């Protein structure tokens, strides 16, 4: 039985004779069903029409994304750290070339995902890479459409997954919205891999939305809370969910603070 994948968001469902009528992730107000209607594909079909490209984003950080673009044009980032490699976020297409290349780079010790729009085919990735654990925040448990013993839910605001590598739950876009902080990256400069929990914008700032496609913002209180939770962490760079939409290579801590200030000032205007 095929495990159907929603073509709009990339979410994979458990093997079944027929796909669902509609993808719950896309009927949610943080996504949308395209005007052309709900459509489905499978990993086998994806493999025949798409491939993944690897790009060196920064020292120790390699992006993996599908070409031509698929789903919401997600990208994953392979973080090669002295404490082990982590696949940050996930994309729908996994093929033999991708597995060979990742194994050639040392494999991965764990997969960690920012929020449900990146769950995609995470179960396939875990199995192909040696049944590695998939760390997801428990607050988003309801959005796991394909369960697996590899999925490990965590709770609270922070969880160290290796020395110097910490998952930080900021919430916002999703209740369990998580970023990955790598303290020693860049000779101690520190980096935050932010998914779209902190959304990189072209002015090399970050911004915030509850729903990006439908432009439904977050409250000032929520965004202040995000800043509070992030406060103890030092970082210079911030790399987000998408390629070509801006990145922060330096002064990340100050830039995020300025981004929060400008957002809160505008959303609080009376
Ligand atoms: Zn979908
Ligand atoms: Zn999202």
Coordinates of C-alpha atoms and ligand atoms in Angstrom, one line a residue:
X1 CA 0.0 0.0 0.0
X2 CA 1.3 3.4 -0.8
X3 CA 1.9 6.1 1.8
X4 CA 0.3 9.1 0.2
X5 CA 2.0 12.5 0.4
X6 CA 0.1 15.8 0.1
X7 CA 1.5 17.7 -2.8
X8 CA 0.7 21.1 -1.3
X9 CA 2.5 20.7 2.1
X10 CA 4.5 17.5 1.7
X11 CA 3.0 15.7 4.7
X12 CA 3.1 11.9 4.4
X13 CA 0.3 9.7 5.8
X14 CA 0.4 6.1 6.8
X15 CA 0.1 3.4 4.1
X16 CA -3.5 3.1 2.9
X17 CA -5.5 1.9 -0.1
X18 CA -6.7 5.4 -0.9
X19 CA -5.7 8.9 0.3
X20 CA -7.8 11.1 2.6
X21 CA -10.3 13.4 1.0
X22 CA -8.4 16.4 2.3
X23 CA -5.1 16.9 4.1
X24 CA -5.7 18.1 7.7
X25 CA -2.5 20.1 7.7
X26 CA -3.7 22.0 4.6
X27 CA -7.3 22.6 5.8
X28 CA -5.7 24.2 8.9
X29 CA -5.7 28.0 8.7
X30 CA -1.9 28.0 8.7
X31 CA -1.9 26.3 5.3
X32 CA -4.4 26.1 2.4
X33 CA -5.9 23.8 -0.1
X34 CA -4.7 25.1 -3.5
X35 CA -7.3 26.4 -6.0
X36 CA -6.6 23.4 -8.1
X37 CA -7.8 21.1 -5.3
X38 CA -6.3 18.5 -3.1
X39 CA -3.8 16.2 -4.8
X40 CA -1.5 13.4 -3.7
X41 CA 1.7 11.8 -4.7
X42 CA 4.0 9.0 -3.4
X43 CA 7.7 8.8 -2.7
X44 CA 8.1 6.6 -5.7
X45 CA 6.6 9.2 -8.0
X46 CA 8.7 12.0 -6.4
X47 CA 11.9 10.0 -6.9
X48 CA 11.3 9.8 -10.7
X49 CA 10.6 13.5 -11.1
X50 CA 12.7 15.3 -8.5
X51 CA 16.1 15.3 -7.0
X52 CA 17.8 16.9 -4.0
X53 CA 20.6 19.5 -4.1
X54 CA 23.1 20.0 -1.3
X55 CA 24.5 23.5 -0.7
X56 CA 27.1 24.6 1.8
X57 CA 25.3 27.3 3.8
X58 CA 28.1 28.0 6.3
X59 CA 30.8 26.0 8.0
X60 CA 29.2 22.8 9.4
X61 CA 25.8 23.6 7.9
X62 CA 24.6 22.1 4.6
X63 CA 21.2 22.7 3.2
X64 CA 19.3 19.9 1.5
X65 CA 16.4 20.9 -0.8
X66 CA 14.4 19.5 -3.6
X67 CA 14.5 20.6 -7.2
X68 CA 12.2 21.6 -8.8
X69 CA 10.6 22.9 -5.6
X70 CA 8.0 20.6 -4.0
X71 CA 5.4 21.2 -1.2
X72 CA 6.1 24.5 0.4
X73 CA 9.7 24.5 -0.8
X74 CA 11.0 23.3 2.6
X75 CA 14.7 22.9 3.2
X76 CA 16.5 20.7 5.7
X77 CA 19.8 21.6 7.2
X78 CA 22.5 19.0 8.0
X79 CA 24.4 20.3 11.0
X80 CA 27.7 18.5 11.3
X81 CA 28.8 19.0 14.9
X82 CA 31.6 17.6 17.0
X83 CA 28.9 16.0 19.1
X84 CA 27.3 14.2 16.1
X85 CA 25.4 15.2 13.1
X86 CA 21.8 16.4 13.4
X87 CA 19.3 16.7 10.5
X88 CA 17.4 19.8 11.3
X89 CA 13.9 19.9 9.7
X90 CA 12.9 17.6 6.9
X91 CA 11.8 17.5 3.3
X92 CA 9.5 15.1 1.5
X93 CA 12.0 13.6 -1.0
X94 CA 14.5 11.1 0.3
X95 CA 16.3 9.0 -2.3
X96 CA 19.4 6.8 -2.5
X97 CA 21.7 9.6 -3.6
X98 CA 20.6 11.7 -0.6
X99 CA 21.2 8.8 1.8
X100 CA 24.6 8.0 0.2
X101 CA 25.7 11.7 0.5
X102 CA 24.5 12.0 4.1
X103 CA 26.2 8.8 5.1
X104 CA 29.4 10.1 3.4
X105 CA 29.2 13.1 5.6
X106 CA 29.1 10.9 8.7
X107 CA 25.4 10.0 8.9
X108 CA 23.1 11.5 11.5
X109 CA 22.6 10.8 15.2
X110 CA 19.2 12.4 15.3
X111 CA 16.5 14.3 13.4
X112 CA 14.9 17.4 15.0
X113 CA 12.0 19.3 13.5
X114 CA 10.9 22.9 14.1
X115 CA 7.1 22.4 13.5
X116 CA 4.5 20.3 11.6
X117 CA 5.0 21.9 8.2
X118 CA 8.4 20.1 8.2
X119 CA 7.3 16.7 9.4
X120 CA 6.8 15.5 5.8
X121 CA 8.3 12.0 5.4
X122 CA 10.3 12.1 8.6
X123 CA 9.6 8.4 9.3
X124 CA 11.2 7.4 6.0
X125 CA 14.3 9.5 6.8
X126 CA 14.7 8.0 10.2
X127 CA 14.4 4.5 8.8
X128 CA 16.8 5.2 5.9
X129 CA 19.4 6.7 8.3
X130 CA 19.4 3.8 10.9
X131 CA 16.2 4.3 12.8
X132 CA 17.5 7.5 14.4
X133 CA 15.3 9.3 16.9
X134 CA 13.1 12.2 15.7
X135 CA 12.7 14.9 18.3
X136 CA 9.3 16.7 18.2
X137 CA 7.7 19.0 20.8
X138 CA 4.8 17.3 22.5
X139 CA 2.6 20.4 22.1
X140 CA 2.3 19.5 18.4
X141 CA 1.6 15.9 18.9
X142 CA -1.8 16.2 17.2
X143 CA -0.1 17.1 13.9
X144 CA 1.9 13.9 13.7
X145 CA 0.0 12.2 10.8
X146 CA 2.3 9.2 10.6
X147 CA 3.4 7.8 14.0
X148 CA 6.5 5.7 14.5
X149 CA 8.6 4.3 17.4
X150 CA 11.4 6.7 16.3
X151 CA 9.3 9.8 17.3
X152 CA 10.4 11.1 20.7
X153 CA 8.2 13.8 22.1
X154 CA 9.8 16.3 24.5
X155 CA 8.2 18.8 26.8
X156 CA 9.1 22.2 28.4
X157 CA 11.0 25.0 26.8
X158 CA 14.4 23.5 26.3
X159 CA 16.0 20.1 25.7
X160 CA 19.7 19.5 25.2
X161 CA 20.2 16.8 22.6
X162 CA 24.0 16.7 22.7
X163 CA 26.7 18.9 24.4
X164 CA 26.2 22.4 23.1
X165 CA 23.1 21.5 21.0
X166 CA 19.7 22.6 22.5
X167 CA 16.2 22.5 21.2
X168 CA 14.4 25.6 22.3
X169 CA 10.6 25.7 22.2
X170 CA 9.5 29.3 21.3
X171 CA 5.9 28.6 20.3
X172 CA 4.2 31.2 18.2
X173 CA 3.5 29.8 14.7
X174 CA 2.8 26.5 16.4
X175 CA 2.5 25.8 20.1
X176 CA 5.5 23.5 19.9
X177 CA 7.4 25.7 17.5
X178 CA 11.1 24.9 18.1
X179 CA 14.5 26.3 17.1
X180 CA 17.9 24.6 17.3
X181 CA 20.7 26.4 19.1
X182 CA 24.3 25.3 18.5
X183 CA 26.4 27.1 21.0
X184 CA 29.9 26.4 19.7
X185 CA 29.2 26.9 16.0
X186 CA 31.6 29.3 14.2
X187 CA 34.3 29.1 16.9
X188 CA 31.9 29.9 19.6
X189 CA 29.8 32.6 17.8
X190 CA 26.7 30.4 18.1
X191 CA 23.9 29.9 15.6
X192 CA 20.1 29.5 15.7
X193 CA 18.5 27.3 13.1
X194 CA 15.1 28.9 13.2
X195 CA 12.7 27.2 10.8
X196 CA 9.9 29.7 10.3
X197 CA 9.4 30.2 14.1
X198 CA 11.7 33.2 13.6
X199 CA 11.0 33.9 9.9
X200 CA 13.9 35.4 8.0
X201 CA 12.8 38.4 5.9
X202 CA 14.6 40.2 3.1
X203 CA 15.8 43.1 5.3
X204 CA 17.9 40.6 7.1
X205 CA 15.7 40.7 10.1
X206 CA 13.2 38.1 11.4
X207 CA 9.4 38.4 11.7
X208 CA 6.5 36.5 13.1
X209 CA 3.1 35.1 12.0
X210 CA 0.7 32.6 13.2
X211 CA -0.3 31.9 9.6
X212 CA 2.2 32.9 6.9
X213 CA 0.1 32.1 3.8
X214 CA -3.0 33.7 5.2
X215 CA -1.2 36.6 6.9
X216 CA -2.6 36.2 10.4
X217 CA -0.1 37.7 12.8
X218 CA 0.9 36.8 16.4
X219 CA 0.1 39.1 19.3
X220 CA 2.7 41.4 20.9
X221 CA 2.5 39.2 24.0
X222 CA 3.4 36.0 22.1
X223 CA 6.3 37.7 20.4
X224 CA 7.6 39.1 23.6
X225 CA 7.4 35.6 25.1
X226 CA 9.5 34.3 22.2
X227 CA 12.2 36.9 22.9
X228 CA 12.1 36.0 26.7
X229 CA 12.6 32.3 26.0
X230 CA 15.5 33.0 23.6
X231 CA 17.2 35.6 25.9
X232 CA 19.6 33.2 27.7
X233 CA 21.1 32.0 24.4
X234 CA 24.0 33.7 22.7
X235 CA 24.2 33.5 18.9
X236 CA 25.6 35.4 16.0
X237 CA 23.9 33.8 13.0
X238 CA 20.3 32.8 12.2
X239 CA 19.4 30.5 9.3
X240 CA 15.7 30.0 8.5
X241 CA 13.3 27.7 6.8
X242 CA 13.8 28.7 3.1
X243 CA 16.6 29.5 0.7
X244 CA 16.7 32.9 -1.0
X245 CA 14.7 34.7 1.6
X246 CA 17.4 36.2 3.6
X247 CA 19.8 35.1 6.3
X248 CA 21.6 36.6 9.3
X249 CA 25.3 36.0 9.3
X250 CA 26.4 38.2 12.2
X251 CA 25.0 40.2 15.1
X252 CA 22.0 37.8 15.3
X253 CA 21.2 38.4 18.9
X254 CA 20.9 42.2 18.3
X255 CA 19.1 41.8 15.0
X256 CA 16.5 39.5 16.6
X257 CA 16.0 42.0 19.5
X258 CA 15.5 44.8 17.0
X259 CA 13.1 42.7 14.9
X260 CA 11.0 41.9 18.0
X261 CA 11.0 45.7 18.9
X262 CA 9.8 46.8 15.5
X263 CA 7.2 44.1 15.3
X264 CA 5.8 44.8 18.8
X265 CA 5.7 48.5 18.1
X266 CA 3.7 48.1 14.9
X267 CA 1.3 45.4 16.2
X268 CA 0.6 47.4 19.3
X269 CA -0.3 50.6 17.4
X270 CA -3.7 51.9 18.4
Ligands
LIG1 ZN1 -1.2 19.1 3.0
LIG2 ZN1 5.1 26.7 9.0

